[in-house]
Tab-separated table of C-alpha atoms and ligand atoms in Angstrom:
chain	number	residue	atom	x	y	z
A	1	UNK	CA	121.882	26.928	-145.499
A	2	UNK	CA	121.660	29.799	-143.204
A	3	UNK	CA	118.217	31.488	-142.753
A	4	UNK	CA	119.510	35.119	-143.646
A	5	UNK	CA	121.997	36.799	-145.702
A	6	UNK	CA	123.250	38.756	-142.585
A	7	UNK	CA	121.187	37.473	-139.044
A	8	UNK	CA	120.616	40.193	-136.902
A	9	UNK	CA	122.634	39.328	-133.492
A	10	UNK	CA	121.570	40.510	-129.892
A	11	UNK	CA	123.603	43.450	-129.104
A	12	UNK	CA	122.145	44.687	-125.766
A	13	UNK	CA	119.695	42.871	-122.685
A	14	UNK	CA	118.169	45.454	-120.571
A	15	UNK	CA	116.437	44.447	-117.645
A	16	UNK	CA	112.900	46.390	-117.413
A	17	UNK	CA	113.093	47.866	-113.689
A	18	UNK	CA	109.841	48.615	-111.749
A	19	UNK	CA	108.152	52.458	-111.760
A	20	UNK	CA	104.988	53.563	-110.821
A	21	UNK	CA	103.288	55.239	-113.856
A	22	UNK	CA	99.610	57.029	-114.196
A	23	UNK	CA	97.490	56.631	-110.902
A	24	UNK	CA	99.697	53.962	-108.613
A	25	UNK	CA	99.867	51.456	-111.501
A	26	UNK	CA	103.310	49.593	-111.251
A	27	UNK	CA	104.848	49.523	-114.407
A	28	UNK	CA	107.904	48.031	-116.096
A	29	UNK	CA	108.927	50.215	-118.440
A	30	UNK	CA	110.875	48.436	-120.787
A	31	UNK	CA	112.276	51.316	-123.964
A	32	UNK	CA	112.358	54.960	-123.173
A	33	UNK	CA	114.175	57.220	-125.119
A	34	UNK	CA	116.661	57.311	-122.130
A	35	UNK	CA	120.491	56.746	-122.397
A	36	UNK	CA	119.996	53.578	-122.249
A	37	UNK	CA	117.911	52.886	-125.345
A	38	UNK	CA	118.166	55.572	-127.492
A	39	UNK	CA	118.306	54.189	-130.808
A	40	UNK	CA	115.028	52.492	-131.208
A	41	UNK	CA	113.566	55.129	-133.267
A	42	UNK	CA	110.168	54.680	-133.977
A	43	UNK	CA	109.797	53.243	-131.058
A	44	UNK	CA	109.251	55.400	-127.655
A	45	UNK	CA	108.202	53.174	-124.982
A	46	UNK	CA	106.998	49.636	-124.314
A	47	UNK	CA	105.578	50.060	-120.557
A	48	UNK	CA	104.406	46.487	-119.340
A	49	UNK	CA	101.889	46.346	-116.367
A	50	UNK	CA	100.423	44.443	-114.098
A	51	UNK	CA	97.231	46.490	-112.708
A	52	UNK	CA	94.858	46.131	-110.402
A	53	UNK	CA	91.962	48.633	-109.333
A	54	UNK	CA	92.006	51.668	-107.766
A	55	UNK	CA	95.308	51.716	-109.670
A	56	UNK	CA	95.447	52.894	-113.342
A	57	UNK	CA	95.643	55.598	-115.987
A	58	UNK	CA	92.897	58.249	-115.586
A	59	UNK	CA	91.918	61.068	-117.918
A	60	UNK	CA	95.134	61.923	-119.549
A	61	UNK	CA	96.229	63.737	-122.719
A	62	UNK	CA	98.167	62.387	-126.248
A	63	UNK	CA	99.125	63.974	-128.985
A	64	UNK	CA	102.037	63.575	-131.860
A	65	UNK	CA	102.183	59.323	-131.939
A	66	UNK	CA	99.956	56.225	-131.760
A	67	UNK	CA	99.321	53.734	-128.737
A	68	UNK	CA	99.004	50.121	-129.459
A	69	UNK	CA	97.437	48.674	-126.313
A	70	UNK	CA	97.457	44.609	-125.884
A	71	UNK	CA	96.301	42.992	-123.267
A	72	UNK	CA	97.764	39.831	-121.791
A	73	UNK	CA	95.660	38.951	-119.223
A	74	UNK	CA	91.961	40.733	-117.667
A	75	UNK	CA	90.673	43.296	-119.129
A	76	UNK	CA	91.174	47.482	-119.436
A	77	UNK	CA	87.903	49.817	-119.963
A	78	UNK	CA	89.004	52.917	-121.675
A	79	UNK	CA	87.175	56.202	-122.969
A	80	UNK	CA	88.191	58.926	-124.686
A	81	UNK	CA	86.890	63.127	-124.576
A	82	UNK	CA	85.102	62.200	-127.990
A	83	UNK	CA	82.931	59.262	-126.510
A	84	UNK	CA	84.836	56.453	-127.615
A	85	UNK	CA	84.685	53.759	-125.049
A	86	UNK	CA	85.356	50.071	-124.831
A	87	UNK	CA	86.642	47.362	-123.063
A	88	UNK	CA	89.985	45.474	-124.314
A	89	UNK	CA	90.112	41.795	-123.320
A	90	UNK	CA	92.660	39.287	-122.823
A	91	UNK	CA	93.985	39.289	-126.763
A	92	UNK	CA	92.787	42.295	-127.653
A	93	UNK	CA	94.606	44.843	-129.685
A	94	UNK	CA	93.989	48.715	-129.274
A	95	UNK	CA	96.064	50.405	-132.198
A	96	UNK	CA	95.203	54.157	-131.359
A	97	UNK	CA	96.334	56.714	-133.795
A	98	UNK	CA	96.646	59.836	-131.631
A	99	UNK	CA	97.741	62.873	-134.160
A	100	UNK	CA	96.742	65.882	-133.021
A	101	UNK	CA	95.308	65.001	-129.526
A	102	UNK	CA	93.221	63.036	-127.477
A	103	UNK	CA	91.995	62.727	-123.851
A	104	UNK	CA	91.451	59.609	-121.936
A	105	UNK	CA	91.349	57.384	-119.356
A	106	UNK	CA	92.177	53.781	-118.974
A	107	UNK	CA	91.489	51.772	-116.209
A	108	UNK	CA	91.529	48.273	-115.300
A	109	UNK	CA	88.155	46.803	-115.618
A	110	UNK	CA	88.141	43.575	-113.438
A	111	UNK	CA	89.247	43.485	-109.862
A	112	UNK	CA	92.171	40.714	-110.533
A	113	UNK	CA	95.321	41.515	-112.221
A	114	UNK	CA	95.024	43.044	-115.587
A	115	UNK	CA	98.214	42.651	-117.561
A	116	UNK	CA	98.854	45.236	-120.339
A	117	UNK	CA	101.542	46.214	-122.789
A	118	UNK	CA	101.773	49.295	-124.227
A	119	UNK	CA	103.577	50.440	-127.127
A	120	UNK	CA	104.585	53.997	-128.470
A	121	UNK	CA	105.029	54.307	-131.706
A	122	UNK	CA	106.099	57.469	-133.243
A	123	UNK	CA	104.607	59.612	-135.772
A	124	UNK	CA	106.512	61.593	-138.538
A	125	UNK	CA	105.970	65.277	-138.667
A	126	UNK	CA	103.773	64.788	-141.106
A	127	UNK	CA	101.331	63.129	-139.587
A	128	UNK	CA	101.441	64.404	-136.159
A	129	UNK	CA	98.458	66.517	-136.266
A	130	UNK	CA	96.144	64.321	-138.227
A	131	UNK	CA	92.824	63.436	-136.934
A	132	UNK	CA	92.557	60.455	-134.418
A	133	UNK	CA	91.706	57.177	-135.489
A	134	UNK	CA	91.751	53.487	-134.076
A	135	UNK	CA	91.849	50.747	-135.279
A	136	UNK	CA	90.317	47.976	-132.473
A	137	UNK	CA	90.679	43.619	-132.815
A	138	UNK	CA	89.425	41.838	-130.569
A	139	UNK	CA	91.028	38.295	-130.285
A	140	UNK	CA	88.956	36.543	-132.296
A	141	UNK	CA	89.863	38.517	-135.066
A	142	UNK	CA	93.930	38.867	-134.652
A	143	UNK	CA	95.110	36.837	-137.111
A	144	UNK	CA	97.431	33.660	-135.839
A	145	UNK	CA	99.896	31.257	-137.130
A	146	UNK	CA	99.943	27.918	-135.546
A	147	UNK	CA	103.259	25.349	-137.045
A	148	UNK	CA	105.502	23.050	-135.809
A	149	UNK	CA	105.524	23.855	-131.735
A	150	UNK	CA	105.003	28.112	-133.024
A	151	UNK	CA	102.213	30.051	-132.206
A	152	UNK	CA	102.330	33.557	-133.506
A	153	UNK	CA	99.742	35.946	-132.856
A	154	UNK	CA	100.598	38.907	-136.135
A	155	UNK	CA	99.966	42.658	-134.587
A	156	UNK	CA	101.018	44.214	-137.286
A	157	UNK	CA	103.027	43.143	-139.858
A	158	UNK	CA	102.976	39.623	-141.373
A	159	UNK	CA	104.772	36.630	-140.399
A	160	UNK	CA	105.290	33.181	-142.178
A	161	UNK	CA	102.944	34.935	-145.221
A	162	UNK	CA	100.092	36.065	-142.846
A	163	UNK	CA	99.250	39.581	-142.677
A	164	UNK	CA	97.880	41.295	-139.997
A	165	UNK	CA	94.959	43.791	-141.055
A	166	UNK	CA	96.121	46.863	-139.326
A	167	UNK	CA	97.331	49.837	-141.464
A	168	UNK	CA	100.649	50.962	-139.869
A	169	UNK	CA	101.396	54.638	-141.150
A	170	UNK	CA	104.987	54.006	-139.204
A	171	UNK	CA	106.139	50.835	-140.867
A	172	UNK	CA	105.676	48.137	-138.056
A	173	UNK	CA	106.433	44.570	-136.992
A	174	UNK	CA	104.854	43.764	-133.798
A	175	UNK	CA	104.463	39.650	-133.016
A	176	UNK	CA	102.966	37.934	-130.030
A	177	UNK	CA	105.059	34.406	-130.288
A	178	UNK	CA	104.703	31.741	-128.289
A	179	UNK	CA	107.512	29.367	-128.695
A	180	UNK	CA	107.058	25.284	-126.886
A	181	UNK	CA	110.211	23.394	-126.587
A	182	UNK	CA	112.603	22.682	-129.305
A	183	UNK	CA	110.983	24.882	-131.480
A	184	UNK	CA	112.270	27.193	-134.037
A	185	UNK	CA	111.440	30.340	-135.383
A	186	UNK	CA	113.015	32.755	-138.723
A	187	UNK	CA	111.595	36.222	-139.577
A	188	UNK	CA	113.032	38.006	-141.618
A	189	UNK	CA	113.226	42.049	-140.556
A	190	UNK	CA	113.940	44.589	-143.389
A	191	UNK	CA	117.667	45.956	-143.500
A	192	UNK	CA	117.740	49.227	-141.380
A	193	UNK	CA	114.562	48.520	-139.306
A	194	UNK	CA	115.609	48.939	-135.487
A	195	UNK	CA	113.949	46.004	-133.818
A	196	UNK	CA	113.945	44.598	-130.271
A	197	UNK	CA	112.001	41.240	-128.040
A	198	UNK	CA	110.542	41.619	-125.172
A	199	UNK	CA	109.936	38.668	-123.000
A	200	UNK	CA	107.499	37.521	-121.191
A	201	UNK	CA	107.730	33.936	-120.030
A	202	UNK	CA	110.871	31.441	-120.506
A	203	UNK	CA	114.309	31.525	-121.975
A	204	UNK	CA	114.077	31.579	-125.377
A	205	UNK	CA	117.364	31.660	-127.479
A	206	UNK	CA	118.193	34.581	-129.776
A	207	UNK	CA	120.715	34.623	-133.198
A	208	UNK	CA	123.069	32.047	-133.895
A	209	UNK	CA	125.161	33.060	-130.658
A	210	UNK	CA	123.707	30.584	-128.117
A	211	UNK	CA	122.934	34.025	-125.947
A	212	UNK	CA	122.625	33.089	-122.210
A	213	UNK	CA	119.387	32.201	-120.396
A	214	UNK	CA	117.206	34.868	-121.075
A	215	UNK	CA	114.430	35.733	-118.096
A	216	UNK	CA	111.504	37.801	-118.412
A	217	UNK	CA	110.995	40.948	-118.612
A	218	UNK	CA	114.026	41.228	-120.389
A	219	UNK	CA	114.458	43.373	-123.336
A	220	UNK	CA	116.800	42.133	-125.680
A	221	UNK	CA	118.058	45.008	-128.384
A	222	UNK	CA	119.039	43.195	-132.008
A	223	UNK	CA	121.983	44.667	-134.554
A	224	UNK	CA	121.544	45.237	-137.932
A	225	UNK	CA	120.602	42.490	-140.201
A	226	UNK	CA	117.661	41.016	-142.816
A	227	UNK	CA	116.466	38.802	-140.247
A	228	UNK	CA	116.557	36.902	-136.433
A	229	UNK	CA	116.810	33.261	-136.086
A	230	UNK	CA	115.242	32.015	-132.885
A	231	UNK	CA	114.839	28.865	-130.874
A	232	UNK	CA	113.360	27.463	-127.615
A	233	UNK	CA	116.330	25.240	-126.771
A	234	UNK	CA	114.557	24.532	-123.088
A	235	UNK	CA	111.868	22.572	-121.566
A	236	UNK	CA	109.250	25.417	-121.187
A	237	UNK	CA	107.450	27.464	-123.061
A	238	UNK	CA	109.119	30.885	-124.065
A	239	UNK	CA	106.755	33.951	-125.127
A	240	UNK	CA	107.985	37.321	-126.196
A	241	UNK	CA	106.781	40.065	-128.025
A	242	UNK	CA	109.169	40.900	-131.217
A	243	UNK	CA	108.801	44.212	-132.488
A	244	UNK	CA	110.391	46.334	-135.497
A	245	UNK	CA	109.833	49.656	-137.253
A	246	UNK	CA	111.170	51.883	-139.814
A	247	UNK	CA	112.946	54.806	-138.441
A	248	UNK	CA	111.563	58.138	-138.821
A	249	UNK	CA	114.812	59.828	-138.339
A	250	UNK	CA	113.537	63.236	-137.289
A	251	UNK	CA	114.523	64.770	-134.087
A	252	UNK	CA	112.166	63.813	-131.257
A	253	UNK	CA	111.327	65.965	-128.220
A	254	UNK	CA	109.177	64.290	-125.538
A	255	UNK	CA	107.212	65.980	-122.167
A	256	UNK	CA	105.364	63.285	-120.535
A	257	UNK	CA	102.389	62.306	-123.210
A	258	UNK	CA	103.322	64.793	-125.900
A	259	UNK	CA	105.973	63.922	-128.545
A	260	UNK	CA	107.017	66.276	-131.223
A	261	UNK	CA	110.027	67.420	-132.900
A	262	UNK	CA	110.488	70.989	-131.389
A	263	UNK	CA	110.401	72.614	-127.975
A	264	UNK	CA	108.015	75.230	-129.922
A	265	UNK	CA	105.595	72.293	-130.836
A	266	UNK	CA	105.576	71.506	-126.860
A	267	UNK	CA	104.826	74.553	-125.529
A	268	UNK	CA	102.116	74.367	-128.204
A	269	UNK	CA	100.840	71.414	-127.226
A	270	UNK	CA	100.651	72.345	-123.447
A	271	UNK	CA	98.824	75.616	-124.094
A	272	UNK	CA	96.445	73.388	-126.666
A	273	UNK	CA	95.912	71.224	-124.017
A	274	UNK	CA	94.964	73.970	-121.316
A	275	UNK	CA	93.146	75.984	-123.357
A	276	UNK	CA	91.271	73.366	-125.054
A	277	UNK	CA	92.012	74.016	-128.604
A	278	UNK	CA	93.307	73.391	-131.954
A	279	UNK	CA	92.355	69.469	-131.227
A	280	UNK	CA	91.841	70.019	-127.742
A	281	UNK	CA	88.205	71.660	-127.749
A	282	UNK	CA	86.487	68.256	-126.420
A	283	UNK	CA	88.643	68.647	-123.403
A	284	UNK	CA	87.144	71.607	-121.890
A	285	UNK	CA	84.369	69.695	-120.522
A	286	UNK	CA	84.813	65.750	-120.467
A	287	UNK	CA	85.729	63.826	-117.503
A	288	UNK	CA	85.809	60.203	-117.639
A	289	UNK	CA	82.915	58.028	-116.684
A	290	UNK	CA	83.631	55.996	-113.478
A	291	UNK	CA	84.484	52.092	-114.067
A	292	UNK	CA	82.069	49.989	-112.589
B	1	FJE	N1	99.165	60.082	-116.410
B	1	FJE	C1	99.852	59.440	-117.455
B	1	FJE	C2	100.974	60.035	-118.001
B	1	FJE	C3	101.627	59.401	-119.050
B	1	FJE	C4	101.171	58.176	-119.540
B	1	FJE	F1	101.789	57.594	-120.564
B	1	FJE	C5	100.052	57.565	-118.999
B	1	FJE	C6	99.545	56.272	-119.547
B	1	FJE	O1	98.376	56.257	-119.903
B	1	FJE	C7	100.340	55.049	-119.635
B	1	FJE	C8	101.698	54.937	-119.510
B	1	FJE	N2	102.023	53.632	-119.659
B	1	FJE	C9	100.910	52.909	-119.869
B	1	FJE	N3	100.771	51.579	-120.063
B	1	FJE	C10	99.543	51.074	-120.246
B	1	FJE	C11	98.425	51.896	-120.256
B	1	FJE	CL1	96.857	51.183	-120.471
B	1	FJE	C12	98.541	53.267	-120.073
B	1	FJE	C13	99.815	53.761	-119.873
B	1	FJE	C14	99.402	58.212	-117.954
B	1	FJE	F2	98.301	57.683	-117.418
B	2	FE	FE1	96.997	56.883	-122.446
């Protein structure tokens, strides 16, 4: 009996190339609303790094969507114009509703490699200029599901009938799963959410087409569908993140850190920004603390 009414079915692999991004960090980014991945509305960017000090992400602006920041490996120390600060671990989560604007800085915060990924995830025009928020887990307290050779780590979303606790105004699916060999894996994935993997480690198998050996770093875009069927058919471990959302289907215009959905908004947002108002004030004044 098949998992899903209608499987969802890989329909594009993009390989994630190299960039520099921020203050010399190298960076793969993996979406960007470029030609090559338009469609993945909510969805902006997933940059994946691998960081090490001086490099990173100083004091920087936001506004109109919400980061989710999880770190793989090492540790990030970040701080914001309105005294937020903290230090996101190996497992931590980082869900940071932006709205109407924030300024910070995040920098690696051990002198190894720190390994982050960082997802955009829009905001609809209604709730672009709400207040910030976040919403912080450390690993401890992300939940996890642990069956038969499957180790998901839940985001957001829940999988296999655990729910993550994070409040996703954007309706989101975003799994850690960690797949050993001969191992298999259903989730269903509402009709009409866009949806995508990106992997980490391994060659894990996507859909009922035996799609072929799958590296990391590889983002793999799937079709429409109620679900994905997925399998570790090798002898390592595969690990990808696999992440859906609800289109907002509103039109987006991105400069740099500020997404809205005018050219009017920008220019908005860039004056805010320099002028330090209308969310801005804090900015007039803060600079980030250095990281020990
Ligand atoms: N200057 C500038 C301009 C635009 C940015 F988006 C950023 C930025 O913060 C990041 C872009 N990818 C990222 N991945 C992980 C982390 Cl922790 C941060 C970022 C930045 F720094
Ligand atoms: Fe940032």
């Amino acid at each position: 009996v098949p998992a899903f009414c209608h499987p969802r079915m890989v329909v594009k692999q993009i390989h994630s190339k190299e960039k520099s991004e921020g203050d010399g960090a190298i960076m793969r980014r993996s979406i960007i609303g470029g030609p090559e991945l338009k469609n993945l509305d909510p969805f902006l960017l997933l940059d994946y790094g691998s960081v090490s000090p001086p490099a990173g992400f100083p004091d920087h602006p936001h506004r109109g969507f919400e980061t989710v920041t999880y770190m793989l490996q090492g540790a990030f120390a970040d701080q914001d114009f309105a005294g937020h600060k903290g230090t996101i671990r190996a497992g931590d989560l980082q869900w940071m509703t932006v709205g109407r604007g924030i300024v910070h800085s995040e920098m690696p915060a051990t002198r190894g490699t720190n390994e982050v990924l960082q997802l955009w995830v829009n905001l609809s025009a209604a709730n672009k200029m709400i207040e910030p928020s976040y919403q912080e887990l450390q690993e401890k307290d992300v939940v996890k599901v642990e069956k038969d050779g499957l180790r998901v780590s839940v985001i957001a979303g829940d999988c296999l009938g655990i729910k993550s606790p994070i409040y996703t105004r954007t309706p989101t699916m975003y799994l850690d799963v960690i797949m050993q060999p001969g191992a298999v894996f259903h989730q269903p994935i509402p009709e009409g959410w866009n949806a995508f993997a990106y992997i980490l480690e391994g060659t894990p198998t996507f859909g009922t087409v035996i799609t072929p050996a799958i590296s990391a770093h590889l983002t793999v875009q799937l079709g429409p569908g109620d679900g994905i069927s997925m399998w570790n058919k090798s002898d390592s471990v595969s690990r990808f993140v696999l992440i859906g959302g609800q289109p907002l289907n509103e039109p987006v215009v991105q400069h740099g850190p500020f997404v809205m959905n005018t050219w009017e908004e920008i220019k908005q947002a860039i004056y805010d920004f320099q002028h330090a108002q209308n969310g801005f004030e804090k900015a007039a004044s803060w600079r980030s603390d250095p990281v020990t």
